[in-house]
PDB file of C-alpha atoms in Angstrom:
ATOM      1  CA  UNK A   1     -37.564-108.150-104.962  1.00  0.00           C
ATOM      2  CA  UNK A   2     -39.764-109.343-101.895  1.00  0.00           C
ATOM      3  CA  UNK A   3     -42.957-108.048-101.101  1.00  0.00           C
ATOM      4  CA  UNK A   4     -44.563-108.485 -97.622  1.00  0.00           C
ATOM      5  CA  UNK A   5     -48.027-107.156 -97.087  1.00  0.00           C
ATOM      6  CA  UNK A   6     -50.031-107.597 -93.824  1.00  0.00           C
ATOM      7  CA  UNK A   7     -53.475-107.477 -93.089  1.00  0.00           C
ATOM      8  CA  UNK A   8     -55.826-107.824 -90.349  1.00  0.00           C
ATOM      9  CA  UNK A   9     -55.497-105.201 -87.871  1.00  0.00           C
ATOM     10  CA  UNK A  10     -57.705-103.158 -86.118  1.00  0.00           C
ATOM     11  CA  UNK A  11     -59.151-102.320 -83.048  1.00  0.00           C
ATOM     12  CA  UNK A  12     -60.516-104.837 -80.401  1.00  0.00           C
ATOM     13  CA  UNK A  13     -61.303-104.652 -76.596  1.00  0.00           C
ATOM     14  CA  UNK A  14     -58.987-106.751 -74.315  1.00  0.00           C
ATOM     15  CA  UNK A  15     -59.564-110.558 -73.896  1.00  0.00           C
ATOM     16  CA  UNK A  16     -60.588-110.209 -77.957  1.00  0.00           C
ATOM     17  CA  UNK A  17     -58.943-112.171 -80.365  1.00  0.00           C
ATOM     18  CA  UNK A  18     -57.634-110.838 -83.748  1.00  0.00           C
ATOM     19  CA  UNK A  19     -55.788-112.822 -87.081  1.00  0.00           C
ATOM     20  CA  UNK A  20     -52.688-111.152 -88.588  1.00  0.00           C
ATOM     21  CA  UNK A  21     -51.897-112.482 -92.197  1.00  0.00           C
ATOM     22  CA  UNK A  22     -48.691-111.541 -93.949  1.00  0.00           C
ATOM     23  CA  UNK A  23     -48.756-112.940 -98.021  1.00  0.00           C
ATOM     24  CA  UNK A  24     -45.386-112.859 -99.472  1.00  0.00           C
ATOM     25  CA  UNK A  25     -44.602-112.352-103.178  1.00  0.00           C
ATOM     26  CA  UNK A  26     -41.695-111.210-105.574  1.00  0.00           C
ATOM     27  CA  UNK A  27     -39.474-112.786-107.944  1.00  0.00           C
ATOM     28  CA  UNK A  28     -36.734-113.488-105.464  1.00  0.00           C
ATOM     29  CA  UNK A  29     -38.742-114.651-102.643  1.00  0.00           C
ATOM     30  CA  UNK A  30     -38.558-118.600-101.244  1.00  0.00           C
ATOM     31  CA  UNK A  31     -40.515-120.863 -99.335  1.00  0.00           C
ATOM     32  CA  UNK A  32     -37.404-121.686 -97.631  1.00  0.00           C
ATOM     33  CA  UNK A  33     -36.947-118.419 -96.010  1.00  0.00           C
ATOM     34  CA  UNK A  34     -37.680-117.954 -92.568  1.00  0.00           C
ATOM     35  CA  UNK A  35     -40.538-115.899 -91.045  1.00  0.00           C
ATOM     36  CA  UNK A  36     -41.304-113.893 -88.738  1.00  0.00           C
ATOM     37  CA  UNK A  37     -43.335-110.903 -86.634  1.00  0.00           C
ATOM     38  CA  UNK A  38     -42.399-107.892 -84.883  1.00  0.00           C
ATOM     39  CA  UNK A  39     -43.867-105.046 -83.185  1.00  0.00           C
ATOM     40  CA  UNK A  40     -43.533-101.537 -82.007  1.00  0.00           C
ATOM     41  CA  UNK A  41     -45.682 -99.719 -79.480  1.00  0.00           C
ATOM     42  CA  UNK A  42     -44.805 -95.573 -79.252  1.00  0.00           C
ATOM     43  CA  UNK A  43     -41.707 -94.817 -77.785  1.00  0.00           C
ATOM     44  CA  UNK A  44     -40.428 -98.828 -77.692  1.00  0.00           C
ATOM     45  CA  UNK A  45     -37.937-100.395 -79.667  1.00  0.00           C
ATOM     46  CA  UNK A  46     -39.143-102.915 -82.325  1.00  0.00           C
ATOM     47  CA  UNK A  47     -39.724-106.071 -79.810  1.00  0.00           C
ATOM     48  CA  UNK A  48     -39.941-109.627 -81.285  1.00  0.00           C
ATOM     49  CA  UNK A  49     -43.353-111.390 -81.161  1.00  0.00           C
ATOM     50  CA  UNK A  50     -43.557-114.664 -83.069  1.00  0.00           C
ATOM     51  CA  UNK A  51     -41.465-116.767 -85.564  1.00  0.00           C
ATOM     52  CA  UNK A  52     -41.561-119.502 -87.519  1.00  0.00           C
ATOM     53  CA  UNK A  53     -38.990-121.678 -89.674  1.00  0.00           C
ATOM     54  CA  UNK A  54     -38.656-122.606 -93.187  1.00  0.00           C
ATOM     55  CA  UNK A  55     -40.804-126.099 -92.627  1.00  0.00           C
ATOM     56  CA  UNK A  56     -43.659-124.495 -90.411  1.00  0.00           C
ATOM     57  CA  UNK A  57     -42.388-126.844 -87.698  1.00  0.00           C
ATOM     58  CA  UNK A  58     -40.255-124.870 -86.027  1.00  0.00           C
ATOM     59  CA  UNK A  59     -41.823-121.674 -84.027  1.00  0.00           C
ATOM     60  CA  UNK A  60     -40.501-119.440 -81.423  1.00  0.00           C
ATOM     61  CA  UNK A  61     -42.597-116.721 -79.036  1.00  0.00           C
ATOM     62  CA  UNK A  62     -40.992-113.783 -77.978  1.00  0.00           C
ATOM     63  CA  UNK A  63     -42.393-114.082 -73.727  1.00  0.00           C
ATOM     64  CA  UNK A  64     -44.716-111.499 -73.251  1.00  0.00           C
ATOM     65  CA  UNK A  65     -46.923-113.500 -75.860  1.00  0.00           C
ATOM     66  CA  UNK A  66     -46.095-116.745 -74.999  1.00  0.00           C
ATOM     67  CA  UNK A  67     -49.759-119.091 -74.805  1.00  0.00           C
ATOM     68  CA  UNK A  68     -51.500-116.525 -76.176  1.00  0.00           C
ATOM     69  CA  UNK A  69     -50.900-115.176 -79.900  1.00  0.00           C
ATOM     70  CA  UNK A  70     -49.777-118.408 -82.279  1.00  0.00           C
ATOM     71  CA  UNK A  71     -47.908-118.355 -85.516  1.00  0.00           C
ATOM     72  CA  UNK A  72     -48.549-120.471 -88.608  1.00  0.00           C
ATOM     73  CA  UNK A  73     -47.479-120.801 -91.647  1.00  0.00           C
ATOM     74  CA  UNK A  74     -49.401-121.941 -95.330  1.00  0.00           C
ATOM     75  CA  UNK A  75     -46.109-122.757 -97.747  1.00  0.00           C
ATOM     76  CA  UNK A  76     -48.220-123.007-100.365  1.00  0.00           C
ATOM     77  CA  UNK A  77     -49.946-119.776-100.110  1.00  0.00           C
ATOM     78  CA  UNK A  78     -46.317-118.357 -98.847  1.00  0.00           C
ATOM     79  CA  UNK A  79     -48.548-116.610 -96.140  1.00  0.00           C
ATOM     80  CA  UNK A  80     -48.210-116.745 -92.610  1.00  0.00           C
ATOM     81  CA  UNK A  81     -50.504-116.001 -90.043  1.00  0.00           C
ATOM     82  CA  UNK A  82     -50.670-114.548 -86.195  1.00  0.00           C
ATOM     83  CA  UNK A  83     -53.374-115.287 -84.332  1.00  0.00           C
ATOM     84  CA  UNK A  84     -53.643-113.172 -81.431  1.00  0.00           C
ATOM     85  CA  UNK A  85     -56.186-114.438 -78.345  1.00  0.00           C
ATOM     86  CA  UNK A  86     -56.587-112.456 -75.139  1.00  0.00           C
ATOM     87  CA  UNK A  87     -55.456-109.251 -76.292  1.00  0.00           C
ATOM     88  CA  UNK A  88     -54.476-106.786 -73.290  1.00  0.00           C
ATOM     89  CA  UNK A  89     -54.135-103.043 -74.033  1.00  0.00           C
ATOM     90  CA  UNK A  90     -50.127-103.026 -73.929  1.00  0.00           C
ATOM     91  CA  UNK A  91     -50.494-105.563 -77.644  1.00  0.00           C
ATOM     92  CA  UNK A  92     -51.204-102.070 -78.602  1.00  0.00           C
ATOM     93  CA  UNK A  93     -48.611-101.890 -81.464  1.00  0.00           C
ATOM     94  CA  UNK A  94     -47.909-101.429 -85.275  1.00  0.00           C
ATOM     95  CA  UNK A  95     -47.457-105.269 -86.093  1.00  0.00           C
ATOM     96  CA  UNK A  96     -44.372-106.023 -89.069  1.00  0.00           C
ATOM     97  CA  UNK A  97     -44.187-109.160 -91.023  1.00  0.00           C
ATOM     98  CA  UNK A  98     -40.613-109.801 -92.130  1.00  0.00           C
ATOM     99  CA  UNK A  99     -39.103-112.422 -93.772  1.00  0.00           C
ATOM    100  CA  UNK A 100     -34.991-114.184 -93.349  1.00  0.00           C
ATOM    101  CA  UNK A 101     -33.033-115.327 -96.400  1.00  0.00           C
ATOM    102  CA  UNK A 102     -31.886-118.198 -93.461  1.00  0.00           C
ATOM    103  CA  UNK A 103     -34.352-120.799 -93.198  1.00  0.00           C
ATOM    104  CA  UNK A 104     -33.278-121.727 -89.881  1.00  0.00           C
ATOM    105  CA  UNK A 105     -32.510-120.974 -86.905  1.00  0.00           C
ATOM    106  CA  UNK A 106     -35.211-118.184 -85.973  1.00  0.00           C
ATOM    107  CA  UNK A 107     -33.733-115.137 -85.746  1.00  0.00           C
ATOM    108  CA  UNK A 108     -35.467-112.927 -82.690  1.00  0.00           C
ATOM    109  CA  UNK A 109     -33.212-109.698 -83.674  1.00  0.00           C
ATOM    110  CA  UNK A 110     -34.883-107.479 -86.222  1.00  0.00           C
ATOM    111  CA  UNK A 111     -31.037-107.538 -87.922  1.00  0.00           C
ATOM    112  CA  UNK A 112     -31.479-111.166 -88.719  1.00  0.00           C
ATOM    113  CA  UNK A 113     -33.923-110.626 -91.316  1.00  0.00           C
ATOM    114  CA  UNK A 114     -33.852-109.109 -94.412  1.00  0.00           C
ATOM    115  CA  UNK A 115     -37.220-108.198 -95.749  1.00  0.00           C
ATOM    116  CA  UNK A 116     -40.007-106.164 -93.942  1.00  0.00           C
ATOM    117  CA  UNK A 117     -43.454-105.176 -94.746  1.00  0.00           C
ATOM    118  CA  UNK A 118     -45.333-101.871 -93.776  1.00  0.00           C
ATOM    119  CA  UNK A 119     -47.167-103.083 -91.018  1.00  0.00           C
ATOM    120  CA  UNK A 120     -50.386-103.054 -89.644  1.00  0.00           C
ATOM    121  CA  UNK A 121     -51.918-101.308 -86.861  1.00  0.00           C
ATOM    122  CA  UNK A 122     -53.331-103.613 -83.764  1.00  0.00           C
ATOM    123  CA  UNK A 123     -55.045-101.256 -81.204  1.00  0.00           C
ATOM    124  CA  UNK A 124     -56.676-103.117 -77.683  1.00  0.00           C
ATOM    125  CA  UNK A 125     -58.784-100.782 -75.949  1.00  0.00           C
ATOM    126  CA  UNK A 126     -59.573-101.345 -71.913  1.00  0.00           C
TER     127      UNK A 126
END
C-alpha cells in the first residue's frame, strides 16, 4: 500500500506565502513514481496545480499558478513540497498530494494517478 500525507496548510492573507509537504510511505511505494498536486475549491472540479517527474527535473504548472507556487521534490526523503508565494483568495482550496505508478510523462488529469492523500486545507483571506 501507499500512503500520502500532507501537511502545511492553513490560513494566510493574500500576497502570503505558505509550504505544502506531502511524505510518501508504504511497502509498494517508489521513488520512481511520479508526483503530483491537485486542488478543489467548493463547487469546482479537482483542478491540477503542480507536478513533478520521477528525477525531480521534470515539473509542470497547471496556469493559474504558473510563477507563483513551485514544486520540488527530496527523493531521498520521498517527500515533495509546494511552495505557494503570493497567495490570492481564489488558492482557497483543499490541496491533494497524489502520486503516478508512471514516472514520466506528468499526468495533469486526476485519472492519471493512482494514489491520493487526504488533503490539506489552504484558506487566503482578502
Amino acid at each position: 500500500q501507499v500512503q500520502l500525507d500532507e501537511s502545511g496548510g492553513g490560513l494566510v492573507q493574500a500576497g502570503g506565502s505558505l509550504r505544502l509537504s506531502c511524505a510518501a510511505s508504504g511497502r509498494t511505494f517508489r521513488s520512481s513514481y511520479a508526483m503530483g498536486w491537485f486542488r478543489r475549491a467548493p463547487g469546482n472540479e479537482r483542478e491540477f496545480v503542480a507536478g513533478v517527474d520521477w528525477t525531480g527535473n521534470s515539473k509542470f504548472y497547471g496556469n493559474p499558478v504558473k510563477g507563483r507556487f513551485t514544486i520540488s521534490r527530496d527523493t531521498a526523503k520521498n517527500t515533495i513540497y509546494l511552495q505557494m508565494n503570493s497567495l490570492k483568495p481564489e488558492d482557497t482550496a483543499v490541496y491533494y498530494c497524489a502520486a503516478s505508478r508512471y514516472g514520466s510523462p506528468i499526468e495533469t488529469l486526476d485519472g492519471g494517478y493512482d494514489y491520493w492523500g487526504q488533503g490539506t486545507q489552504v484558506t487566503v483571506s482578502s
